[in-house]
Coordinates of N, CA and C in Angstrom, one line a residue:
M1 N -10.7 -32.3 9.0 CA -11.4 -31.7 8.0 C -10.4 -30.8 7.2
T2 N -10.6 -30.8 5.8 CA -9.8 -29.9 5.0 C -10.3 -28.5 5.1
T3 N -9.3 -27.6 5.3 CA -9.6 -26.2 5.4 C -9.8 -25.6 4.0
G4 N -10.3 -24.4 3.9 CA -10.3 -23.6 2.7 C -9.0 -22.9 2.5
I5 N -8.9 -22.1 1.5 CA -7.7 -21.3 1.2 C -8.0 -19.9 1.5
L6 N -7.0 -19.2 2.1 CA -7.0 -17.8 2.3 C -6.3 -17.1 1.1
Y7 N -7.1 -16.4 0.3 CA -6.6 -15.7 -0.8 C -6.3 -14.2 -0.5
L8 N -5.2 -13.7 -0.9 CA -4.9 -12.3 -0.7 C -5.1 -11.6 -2.1
V9 N -6.2 -10.9 -2.2 CA -6.7 -10.4 -3.5 C -6.3 -8.9 -3.6
P10 N -5.4 -8.6 -4.6 CA -5.0 -7.2 -4.8 C -6.2 -6.4 -5.3
N11 N -6.3 -5.1 -4.9 CA -7.4 -4.2 -5.4 C -6.7 -3.3 -6.4
L12 N -7.6 -2.6 -7.1 CA -7.1 -1.5 -8.0 C -6.5 -0.3 -7.2
L13 N -5.7 0.5 -7.9 CA -5.1 1.7 -7.3 C -6.0 2.9 -7.6
G14 N -7.0 2.7 -8.4 CA -7.8 3.9 -8.8 C -8.9 3.4 -9.7
A15 N -9.7 4.3 -10.3 CA -10.8 4.0 -11.1 C -10.4 3.6 -12.5
V16 N -10.1 2.4 -12.8 CA -9.8 1.9 -14.1 C -10.5 0.5 -14.3
A17 N -10.6 0.0 -15.5 CA -11.2 -1.3 -15.7 C -10.3 -2.3 -15.1
P18 N -10.9 -3.3 -14.4 CA -10.1 -4.3 -13.7 C -9.2 -5.1 -14.7
E19 N -9.7 -5.3 -15.9 CA -9.0 -6.1 -16.9 C -7.7 -5.5 -17.3
T20 N -7.6 -4.1 -17.2 CA -6.4 -3.4 -17.6 C -5.2 -3.5 -16.6
V21 N -5.5 -4.0 -15.4 CA -4.5 -4.0 -14.3 C -4.4 -5.4 -13.7
L22 N -5.5 -6.2 -13.5 CA -5.4 -7.4 -12.9 C -5.4 -8.6 -13.8
P23 N -4.6 -9.6 -13.6 CA -4.6 -10.8 -14.5 C -5.8 -11.6 -14.4
T24 N -6.0 -12.5 -15.4 CA -7.2 -13.3 -15.5 C -7.4 -14.2 -14.2
Q25 N -6.3 -14.8 -13.8 CA -6.4 -15.7 -12.6 C -6.9 -15.0 -11.4
T26 N -6.4 -13.8 -11.1 CA -6.9 -13.0 -10.0 C -8.4 -12.7 -10.1
L27 N -8.8 -12.3 -11.3 CA -10.2 -12.0 -11.5 C -11.1 -13.2 -11.3
D28 N -10.6 -14.3 -11.9 CA -11.4 -15.6 -11.8 C -11.6 -16.0 -10.3
V29 N -10.5 -15.9 -9.5 CA -10.6 -16.3 -8.1 C -11.6 -15.3 -7.4
A30 N -11.4 -14.0 -7.6 CA -12.2 -13.0 -6.9 C -13.7 -13.2 -7.2
R31 N -14.0 -13.6 -8.5 CA -15.4 -13.8 -8.9 C -16.1 -15.0 -8.2
R32 N -15.3 -15.9 -7.8 CA -16.0 -17.1 -7.2 C -16.0 -17.1 -5.7
L33 N -15.3 -16.2 -5.1 CA -15.3 -16.2 -3.6 C -16.6 -15.7 -3.0
S34 N -17.1 -16.3 -2.0 CA -18.3 -15.9 -1.3 C -18.0 -15.2 0.1
H35 N -16.8 -15.4 0.6 CA -16.5 -14.9 1.9 C -15.3 -13.9 1.8
W36 N -15.5 -12.8 2.4 CA -14.5 -11.7 2.3 C -14.2 -11.1 3.7
A37 N -12.9 -10.8 3.9 CA -12.5 -10.0 5.0 C -11.9 -8.7 4.4
V38 N -12.5 -7.5 4.7 CA -12.1 -6.3 3.9 C -11.7 -5.2 4.8
E39 N -10.9 -4.3 4.3 CA -10.5 -3.1 5.0 C -11.7 -2.2 5.3
T40 N -12.5 -1.9 4.3 CA -13.7 -1.0 4.4 C -14.8 -1.6 3.5
P41 N -15.9 -2.0 4.0 CA -16.9 -2.6 3.2 C -17.4 -1.8 2.0
K42 N -17.6 -0.5 2.1 CA -18.1 0.2 1.0 C -17.2 0.2 -0.3
P43 N -15.9 0.6 -0.2 CA -15.1 0.5 -1.3 C -14.9 -1.0 -1.8
A44 N -15.0 -1.9 -0.9 CA -14.8 -3.3 -1.3 C -16.0 -3.7 -2.2
R45 N -17.2 -3.3 -1.8 CA -18.4 -3.6 -2.6 C -18.3 -2.9 -4.0
A46 N -17.7 -1.7 -4.0 CA -17.6 -1.0 -5.2 C -16.6 -1.7 -6.2
F47 N -15.5 -2.2 -5.6 CA -14.6 -3.0 -6.4 C -15.2 -4.3 -6.9
L48 N -15.9 -5.0 -6.1 CA -16.5 -6.3 -6.5 C -17.6 -6.1 -7.5
K49 N -18.2 -4.9 -7.5 CA -19.3 -4.6 -8.4 C -18.7 -4.5 -9.8
T50 N -17.4 -4.0 -9.9 CA -16.8 -3.9 -11.3 C -16.4 -5.2 -11.9
L51 N -16.5 -6.3 -11.1 CA -16.0 -7.6 -11.6 C -17.2 -8.4 -12.3
E52 N -18.4 -7.9 -12.3 CA -19.5 -8.6 -12.9 C -19.7 -10.0 -12.3
L53 N -19.9 -10.0 -11.0 CA -20.0 -11.3 -10.3 C -21.2 -12.1 -10.8
P54 N -21.1 -13.4 -10.6 CA -22.2 -14.3 -11.0 C -23.4 -14.3 -10.0
V55 N -23.2 -13.7 -8.8 CA -24.2 -13.6 -7.8 C -24.4 -12.2 -7.3
P56 N -25.5 -11.8 -6.8 CA -25.7 -10.4 -6.3 C -24.7 -10.2 -5.1
I57 N -24.2 -9.0 -5.0 CA -23.2 -8.7 -4.0 C -23.9 -8.8 -2.6
A58 N -25.2 -8.6 -2.5 CA -25.9 -8.8 -1.2 C -25.8 -10.2 -0.7
E59 N -25.5 -11.2 -1.5 CA -25.4 -12.5 -1.1 C -24.1 -12.9 -0.6
L60 N -23.1 -12.0 -0.7 CA -21.7 -12.3 -0.3 C -21.6 -12.0 1.2
D61 N -20.7 -12.8 1.9 CA -20.4 -12.6 3.3 C -19.2 -11.6 3.3
I62 N -19.4 -10.3 3.6 CA -18.4 -9.3 3.6 C -18.3 -8.7 5.0
R63 N -17.1 -8.9 5.6 CA -16.9 -8.5 7.0 C -15.7 -7.6 7.1
P64 N -15.7 -6.6 7.9 CA -14.5 -5.7 8.0 C -13.4 -6.3 8.9
L65 N -12.2 -6.1 8.4 CA -11.0 -6.4 9.3 C -11.0 -5.5 10.5
P66 N -10.6 -6.0 11.6 CA -10.4 -5.1 12.8 C -9.3 -4.1 12.6
P67 N -9.5 -2.8 12.9 CA -8.4 -1.9 12.8 C -7.3 -2.2 13.8
L68 N -6.1 -2.4 13.3 CA -5.0 -2.7 14.2 C -3.8 -1.8 13.9
P69 N -3.3 -1.0 14.8 CA -2.0 -0.3 14.6 C -0.8 -1.2 14.5
P70 N 0.2 -0.7 13.8 CA 1.4 -1.6 13.7 C 2.0 -2.2 15.0
E71 N 1.9 -1.4 16.1 CA 2.4 -1.9 17.3 C 1.6 -3.0 17.9
A72 N 0.4 -3.3 17.3 CA -0.5 -4.4 17.8 C -0.1 -5.7 17.2
M73 N 0.8 -5.7 16.2 CA 1.1 -6.9 15.5 C 1.8 -7.9 16.5
G74 N 1.6 -9.2 16.3 CA 2.1 -10.2 17.2 C 1.0 -11.1 17.7
H75 N 1.3 -11.9 18.7 CA 0.3 -12.9 19.2 C -1.0 -12.3 19.7
A76 N -0.8 -11.1 20.3 CA -2.0 -10.5 20.9 C -3.0 -10.1 19.8
A77 N -2.5 -9.6 18.7 CA -3.4 -9.3 17.6 C -4.0 -10.6 17.0
E78 N -3.2 -11.6 16.8 CA -3.6 -12.9 16.2 C -4.7 -13.6 17.1
N79 N -4.6 -13.3 18.4 CA -5.6 -14.0 19.3 C -6.9 -13.2 19.4
S80 N -7.1 -12.2 18.6 CA -8.3 -11.4 18.6 C -9.6 -12.3 18.3
D81 N -10.6 -12.1 19.1 CA -11.9 -12.8 18.8 C -12.4 -12.5 17.4
E82 N -12.2 -11.2 17.0 CA -12.7 -10.7 15.7 C -12.0 -11.5 14.6
L83 N -10.7 -11.6 14.7 CA -9.9 -12.3 13.7 C -10.4 -13.8 13.6
A84 N -10.6 -14.4 14.8 CA -11.0 -15.8 14.8 C -12.3 -16.0 14.1
A85 N -13.2 -15.0 14.2 CA -14.5 -15.1 13.6 C -14.4 -14.9 12.1
L86 N -13.4 -14.1 11.6 CA -13.2 -13.9 10.2 C -12.6 -15.1 9.6
L87 N -11.8 -15.8 10.3 CA -11.2 -17.0 9.7 C -12.1 -18.2 9.7
A88 N -13.2 -18.2 10.5 CA -14.0 -19.3 10.7 C -14.5 -20.0 9.4
P89 N -14.9 -19.2 8.3 CA -15.2 -19.9 7.0 C -14.1 -20.8 6.5
C90 N -12.9 -20.4 6.6 CA -11.8 -21.2 6.1 C -11.6 -22.5 6.9
L91 N -11.8 -22.4 8.2 CA -11.7 -23.5 9.1 C -12.8 -24.5 8.9
A92 N -13.9 -24.0 8.3 CA -15.1 -24.8 8.0 C -15.0 -25.4 6.6
G93 N -13.9 -25.0 5.8 CA -13.7 -25.6 4.5 C -14.0 -24.7 3.4
A94 N -14.4 -23.4 3.6 CA -14.7 -22.5 2.5 C -13.5 -21.6 2.3
D95 N -13.3 -21.2 1.0 CA -12.3 -20.2 0.7 C -12.7 -18.8 1.2
L96 N -11.7 -18.0 1.5 CA -11.9 -16.7 2.0 C -10.9 -15.7 1.3
G97 N -11.4 -14.5 1.0 CA -10.5 -13.5 0.4 C -10.3 -12.3 1.3
I98 N -9.1 -11.8 1.3 CA -8.8 -10.6 2.0 C -8.6 -9.5 0.9
L99 N -9.3 -8.4 1.2 CA -9.3 -7.3 0.2 C -9.2 -6.0 1.0
T100 N -8.2 -5.2 0.6 CA -8.0 -3.8 1.2 C -8.5 -2.8 0.2
D101 N -8.4 -1.5 0.6 CA -9.0 -0.4 -0.2 C -8.3 -0.2 -1.5
A102 N -7.0 -0.5 -1.5 CA -6.2 -0.3 -2.7 C -4.9 -1.1 -2.6
G103 N -4.4 -1.7 -3.7 CA -3.2 -2.4 -3.6 C -3.3 -3.7 -3.0
C104 N -2.1 -4.2 -2.4 CA -2.0 -5.6 -2.0 C -2.2 -5.7 -0.5
P105 N -3.1 -6.6 0.0 CA -3.3 -6.8 1.4 C -1.9 -7.2 2.1
G106 N -1.7 -6.6 3.3 CA -0.6 -6.9 4.1 C 0.7 -6.1 3.7
V107 N 0.6 -5.4 2.6 CA 1.8 -4.5 2.2 C 1.3 -3.1 2.3
A108 N 1.7 -2.4 3.4 CA 1.2 -1.1 3.7 C -0.3 -1.0 3.8
D109 N -0.9 -2.2 4.1 CA -2.4 -2.3 4.2 C -2.7 -3.3 5.2
P110 N -3.9 -3.3 5.8 CA -4.2 -4.4 6.8 C -4.3 -5.7 6.2
G111 N -4.3 -6.7 7.1 CA -4.4 -8.1 6.6 C -3.4 -9.1 7.2
A112 N -2.2 -8.6 7.6 CA -1.2 -9.4 8.1 C -1.6 -10.2 9.4
P113 N -2.3 -9.7 10.3 CA -2.7 -10.5 11.5 C -3.6 -11.7 11.1
L114 N -4.5 -11.5 10.2 CA -5.4 -12.6 9.8 C -4.5 -13.6 9.0
V115 N -3.6 -13.2 8.2 CA -2.7 -14.1 7.5 C -1.9 -14.9 8.5
A116 N -1.4 -14.2 9.6 CA -0.6 -14.9 10.6 C -1.4 -16.0 11.3
L117 N -2.7 -15.6 11.6 CA -3.6 -16.6 12.3 C -3.9 -17.8 11.4
A118 N -4.0 -17.5 10.1 CA -4.2 -18.6 9.1 C -3.0 -19.6 9.2
H119 N -1.8 -19.1 9.2 CA -0.6 -19.9 9.3 C -0.7 -20.8 10.5
R120 N -1.1 -20.2 11.6 CA -1.1 -20.9 12.9 C -2.1 -22.1 12.9
H121 N -3.1 -21.9 12.1 CA -4.1 -23.0 12.0 C -3.9 -23.9 10.8
G122 N -2.8 -23.7 10.1 CA -2.5 -24.6 9.0 C -3.4 -24.3 7.7
V123 N -3.9 -23.1 7.6 CA -4.7 -22.7 6.5 C -3.8 -22.3 5.3
P124 N -3.9 -22.9 4.1 CA -3.1 -22.4 3.0 C -3.3 -21.0 2.7
V125 N -2.3 -20.2 2.5 CA -2.3 -18.8 2.1 C -1.8 -18.6 0.7
K126 N -2.6 -18.0 -0.1 CA -2.2 -17.8 -1.5 C -2.3 -16.4 -1.9
P127 N -1.2 -15.7 -2.2 CA -1.2 -14.3 -2.6 C -1.4 -14.3 -4.2
L128 N -2.3 -13.4 -4.6 CA -2.6 -13.3 -6.0 C -1.9 -12.1 -6.6
V129 N -1.7 -12.1 -7.9 CA -0.9 -11.1 -8.6 C -1.8 -9.9 -8.8
G130 N -1.2 -8.7 -8.5 CA -1.9 -7.4 -8.7 C -1.0 -6.3 -8.4
P131 N -1.5 -5.0 -8.5 CA -0.6 -3.9 -8.3 C -0.2 -3.6 -6.8
S132 N 1.1 -3.4 -6.6 CA 1.6 -2.8 -5.4 C 2.2 -1.5 -5.7
S133 N 1.6 -0.4 -5.2 CA 2.1 0.9 -5.5 C 3.5 1.1 -5.0
L134 N 3.9 0.5 -3.9 CA 5.3 0.6 -3.4 C 6.3 0.0 -4.4
L135 N 6.0 -1.2 -4.9 CA 7.0 -1.8 -5.8 C 6.9 -1.2 -7.2
L136 N 5.8 -0.8 -7.6 CA 5.7 -0.1 -8.9 C 6.5 1.2 -8.9
A137 N 6.4 2.0 -7.8 CA 7.2 3.2 -7.6 C 8.7 2.9 -7.6
L138 N 9.1 1.9 -6.8 CA 10.5 1.5 -6.7 C 11.0 1.1 -8.1
M139 N 10.3 0.3 -8.8 CA 10.7 -0.1 -10.2 C 11.0 1.1 -11.1
A140 N 10.1 2.1 -11.0 CA 10.2 3.2 -11.9 C 11.1 4.3 -11.5
A141 N 11.6 4.3 -10.2 CA 12.3 5.4 -9.7 C 13.7 5.5 -10.2
G142 N 14.3 4.4 -10.6 CA 15.7 4.4 -11.0 C 16.6 4.5 -9.8
M143 N 16.1 4.0 -8.6 CA 16.9 4.1 -7.4 C 17.3 2.7 -6.9
N144 N 18.0 2.5 -5.8 CA 18.5 1.3 -5.3 C 17.4 0.3 -5.0
G145 N 17.2 -0.8 -5.8 CA 16.2 -1.8 -5.6 C 16.7 -3.0 -4.8
Q146 N 18.0 -2.9 -4.4 CA 18.6 -4.0 -3.6 C 18.5 -3.7 -2.1
R147 N 18.5 -2.4 -1.8 CA 18.4 -2.0 -0.4 C 17.3 -0.9 -0.3
F148 N 16.2 -1.1 0.3 CA 15.2 -0.1 0.5 C 14.3 -0.4 1.7
T149 N 13.7 0.7 2.2 CA 12.9 0.6 3.5 C 11.7 1.4 3.3
F150 N 10.5 0.9 3.7 CA 9.3 1.6 3.6 C 9.0 2.1 5.0
H151 N 8.7 3.4 5.2 CA 8.5 4.0 6.5 C 7.1 4.4 6.8
G152 N 6.2 4.2 5.8 CA 4.8 4.6 6.1 C 4.7 6.1 6.0
Y153 N 3.9 6.6 7.0 CA 3.6 8.1 7.1 C 4.7 8.7 8.0
L154 N 5.1 9.9 7.6 CA 6.0 10.7 8.4 C 5.3 11.6 9.4
P155 N 5.9 12.2 10.4 CA 5.2 13.1 11.3 C 4.6 14.2 10.6
I156 N 3.5 14.7 11.1 CA 2.8 15.8 10.5 C 3.4 17.2 10.8
P157 N 3.7 17.5 12.1 CA 4.3 18.8 12.4 C 5.6 19.1 11.5
D158 N 5.7 20.3 11.0 CA 6.7 20.6 10.0 C 8.1 20.3 10.4
E159 N 8.5 20.7 11.6 CA 9.8 20.6 12.1 C 10.1 19.1 12.4
A160 N 9.2 18.4 13.0 CA 9.4 17.0 13.2 C 9.5 16.2 11.9
R161 N 8.7 16.6 10.9 CA 8.8 16.0 9.6 C 10.1 16.3 9.0
A162 N 10.6 17.5 9.1 CA 11.9 17.8 8.5 C 13.1 17.0 9.2
Q163 N 13.0 16.9 10.5 CA 14.0 16.1 11.2 C 14.0 14.7 10.7
T164 N 12.8 14.1 10.5 CA 12.7 12.7 10.1 C 13.3 12.5 8.7
L165 N 13.0 13.5 7.8 CA 13.5 13.5 6.5 C 15.0 13.5 6.5
R166 N 15.6 14.3 7.3 CA 17.1 14.4 7.4 C 17.6 13.0 7.9
Q167 N 16.9 12.4 8.8 CA 17.4 11.1 9.3 C 17.3 10.0 8.2
L168 N 16.3 10.1 7.4 CA 16.1 9.2 6.2 C 17.3 9.4 5.2
E169 N 17.6 10.7 5.0 CA 18.7 11.0 4.1 C 20.0 10.4 4.6
Q170 N 20.3 10.6 5.9 CA 21.5 10.0 6.5 C 21.5 8.5 6.5
E171 N 20.3 7.9 6.7 CA 20.2 6.4 6.6 C 20.5 5.9 5.2
S172 N 20.1 6.6 4.2 CA 20.4 6.3 2.8 C 21.9 6.3 2.6
R173 N 22.6 7.3 3.1 CA 24.0 7.4 2.9 C 24.7 6.2 3.6
R174 N 24.3 6.0 4.9 CA 24.9 4.9 5.7 C 24.8 3.5 5.0
Q175 N 23.7 3.3 4.4 CA 23.3 2.0 3.9 C 23.6 1.9 2.4
Q176 N 24.7 2.4 1.9 CA 25.0 2.3 0.5 C 23.9 2.8 -0.4
H177 N 23.5 4.0 -0.1 CA 22.5 4.7 -1.0 C 21.2 3.9 -1.0
A178 N 20.8 3.4 0.1 CA 19.5 2.6 0.2 C 18.3 3.6 -0.1
T179 N 17.3 3.1 -0.8 CA 16.2 3.9 -1.1 C 15.2 4.0 0.1
Q180 N 14.8 5.1 0.4 CA 13.8 5.4 1.5 C 12.5 5.7 0.9
I181 N 11.4 5.0 1.3 CA 10.1 5.1 0.7 C 9.1 5.5 1.8
F182 N 8.2 6.5 1.4 CA 7.2 6.9 2.4 C 6.0 7.5 1.7
I183 N 5.0 7.7 2.4 CA 3.7 8.1 1.8 C 3.1 9.3 2.6
E184 N 2.1 9.9 2.1 CA 1.4 10.9 2.8 C -0.1 10.9 2.4
T185 N -0.9 11.4 3.3 CA -2.3 11.6 2.9 C -2.4 12.6 1.8
P186 N -3.1 12.3 0.7 CA -3.1 13.1 -0.5 C -3.2 14.6 -0.3
Y187 N -4.1 15.1 0.6 CA -4.3 16.5 0.8 C -3.1 17.2 1.5
R188 N -2.1 16.4 1.9 CA -0.9 17.0 2.5 C 0.3 16.9 1.6
N189 N 0.2 16.4 0.4 CA 1.3 16.2 -0.5 C 2.1 17.5 -0.7
A190 N 1.4 18.6 -1.0 CA 2.1 19.8 -1.3 C 3.0 20.3 -0.1
A191 N 2.4 20.1 1.1 CA 3.1 20.5 2.3 C 4.4 19.7 2.5
L192 N 4.2 18.4 2.3 CA 5.4 17.5 2.4 C 6.5 17.8 1.4
L193 N 6.1 18.1 0.2 CA 7.1 18.5 -0.9 C 7.8 19.7 -0.5
A194 N 7.1 20.7 0.1 CA 7.7 21.9 0.5 C 8.8 21.7 1.6
T195 N 8.4 20.8 2.5 CA 9.4 20.4 3.6 C 10.6 19.7 3.0
I196 N 10.4 18.8 2.1 CA 11.5 18.0 1.5 C 12.4 19.0 0.8
I197 N 11.9 20.0 0.1 CA 12.8 20.9 -0.6 C 13.6 21.8 0.3
R198 N 13.0 22.1 1.5 CA 13.6 22.9 2.5 C 14.7 22.1 3.3
A199 N 14.4 20.8 3.6 CA 15.1 20.1 4.6 C 16.3 19.3 4.0
L200 N 16.2 18.8 2.7 CA 17.2 17.9 2.2 C 18.3 18.6 1.4
H201 N 19.4 17.8 1.3 CA 20.5 18.3 0.5 C 20.1 18.5 -1.0
P202 N 20.5 19.6 -1.7 CA 20.1 19.8 -3.0 C 20.3 18.7 -4.0
E203 N 21.4 17.9 -3.7 CA 21.7 16.8 -4.7 C 21.1 15.4 -4.3
T204 N 20.4 15.4 -3.2 CA 19.6 14.1 -2.9 C 18.6 13.9 -3.9
R205 N 18.4 12.7 -4.4 CA 17.4 12.4 -5.4 C 16.1 12.1 -4.8
L206 N 15.1 12.7 -5.4 CA 13.7 12.5 -5.0 C 12.8 12.0 -6.1
C207 N 12.1 11.0 -5.9 CA 11.1 10.5 -6.9 C 9.7 10.7 -6.3
V208 N 8.8 11.2 -7.1 CA 7.4 11.4 -6.8 C 6.6 10.6 -7.8
A209 N 6.0 9.5 -7.4 CA 5.3 8.6 -8.3 C 3.8 8.8 -7.9
A210 N 3.0 9.3 -8.9 CA 1.6 9.7 -8.6 C 0.7 8.9 -9.6
D211 N -0.5 8.6 -9.0 CA -1.6 8.0 -9.8 C -1.1 6.8 -10.6
L212 N -0.4 5.9 -9.9 CA 0.2 4.7 -10.6 C -0.9 3.8 -11.1
T213 N -0.8 3.3 -12.3 CA -1.7 2.5 -13.1 C -2.9 3.3 -13.7
L214 N -3.0 4.6 -13.4 CA -4.1 5.4 -13.9 C -3.7 6.1 -15.2
P215 N -4.6 6.6 -16.0 CA -4.2 7.3 -17.2 C -3.4 8.6 -16.9
S216 N -3.6 9.1 -15.6 CA -2.8 10.3 -15.3 C -1.5 10.0 -14.6
E217 N -1.0 8.8 -14.7 CA 0.2 8.4 -14.0 C 1.4 9.3 -14.3
S218 N 2.2 9.6 -13.3 CA 3.3 10.4 -13.5 C 4.4 9.9 -12.5
V219 N 5.6 9.6 -13.0 CA 6.8 9.2 -12.2 C 7.9 10.1 -12.6
I220 N 8.4 10.9 -11.7 CA 9.5 11.9 -11.9 C 10.6 11.7 -10.9
T221 N 11.8 11.5 -11.3 CA 13.0 11.5 -10.4 C 13.9 12.6 -10.7
R222 N 14.2 13.5 -9.7 CA 15.1 14.7 -10.0 C 15.9 14.9 -8.7
P223 N 17.0 15.6 -8.8 CA 17.6 16.1 -7.5 C 16.7 17.1 -6.8
V224 N 16.8 17.2 -5.5 CA 15.9 18.0 -4.8 C 15.9 19.5 -5.3
R225 N 17.1 19.9 -5.7 CA 17.2 21.3 -6.2 C 16.3 21.6 -7.4
E226 N 16.1 20.6 -8.2 CA 15.3 20.7 -9.4 C 13.8 20.7 -9.1
W227 N 13.4 20.1 -8.0 CA 12.0 20.1 -7.6 C 11.5 21.5 -7.2
R228 N 12.4 22.4 -6.9 CA 12.0 23.8 -6.6 C 11.3 24.5 -7.7
A229 N 11.5 24.0 -9.0 CA 10.8 24.6 -10.1 C 9.5 23.9 -10.5
I230 N 9.2 22.9 -9.8 CA 8.0 22.1 -10.1 C 6.8 22.5 -9.1
D231 N 5.7 22.7 -9.7 CA 4.5 23.1 -8.9 C 4.0 22.0 -7.9
A232 N 4.3 22.2 -6.6 CA 3.9 21.2 -5.7 C 2.4 21.0 -5.6
Q233 N 1.6 22.0 -5.9 CA 0.2 21.9 -5.9 C -0.4 20.9 -6.9
S234 N 0.4 20.6 -7.9 CA 0.0 19.7 -9.0 C -0.1 18.2 -8.4
Y235 N 0.4 18.0 -7.2 CA 0.3 16.7 -6.6 C -0.7 16.6 -5.5
Q236 N -1.3 17.7 -5.2 CA -2.3 17.8 -4.2 C -3.5 16.9 -4.5
K237 N -4.0 16.1 -3.5 CA -5.1 15.3 -3.6 C -5.0 14.1 -4.6
R238 N -3.7 13.7 -4.8 CA -3.5 12.6 -5.7 C -2.7 11.5 -4.9
P239 N -3.0 10.2 -5.1 CA -2.2 9.2 -4.4 C -0.8 9.2 -4.9
V240 N 0.2 9.4 -4.0 CA 1.6 9.5 -4.3 C 2.5 8.6 -3.4
I241 N 3.5 8.1 -4.0 CA 4.6 7.4 -3.3 C 5.8 8.3 -3.4
F242 N 6.5 8.6 -2.3 CA 7.7 9.4 -2.3 C 8.9 8.4 -2.1
L243 N 10.0 8.7 -2.8 CA 11.2 7.9 -2.6 C 12.4 8.8 -2.6
L244 N 13.4 8.6 -1.8 CA 14.6 9.4 -1.8 C 15.8 8.6 -1.7
Q245 N 16.9 9.1 -2.3 CA 18.2 8.4 -2.2 C 19.3 9.4 -2.2
A246 N 20.1 9.3 -1.1 CA 21.2 10.2 -0.9 C 22.5 9.6 -1.4

């Protein structure tokens, strides 16, 4: 039997009209899919509602992806009964979409274990074009785009966070000024900025990319010493990507 296709559907990064960010092909595919594996059903339905679907959202098969920490990646995760149930429509011949809360599935977002399971079953996997906040920030930062690492969230305790930042700074120097990328929960952005200013060398370059693709978008790259004059509170409760290069 011919399987369906597993589509990786990028979501918006904030409240904007889909047509301003997503290409026509991505929108066309999303509008015709009936089966969805999503990070969180409520925001998924909110996004799908903006697409002016040809059928009521209540008629769609929308199921949540199982929460899996990074350390659960591998065959154990792929053998999950929940993942097998999510992939079932594809194995029965129907197309399936993966949708996360923002940005691209599988890139700093859930979805990779289901994609891995699809590969194991010979299901075609098709990534669609859309916004990735990590790549948009890297493009705009003016930093090393040939060598970069994404670290996810840093430790929350201040001293542990400062120690990690110093390690990233050292790693950047060791790897020919490789760019180090990380994120934080929006309500902790100001605290993270304060630690960066305290912990890093004054000449280390820091980029703060906020509200990407939104009307309030802001991308600023400065030496750490110059960030002391910028109001850290202005980044509080905003989606931000942080990048540093030593």
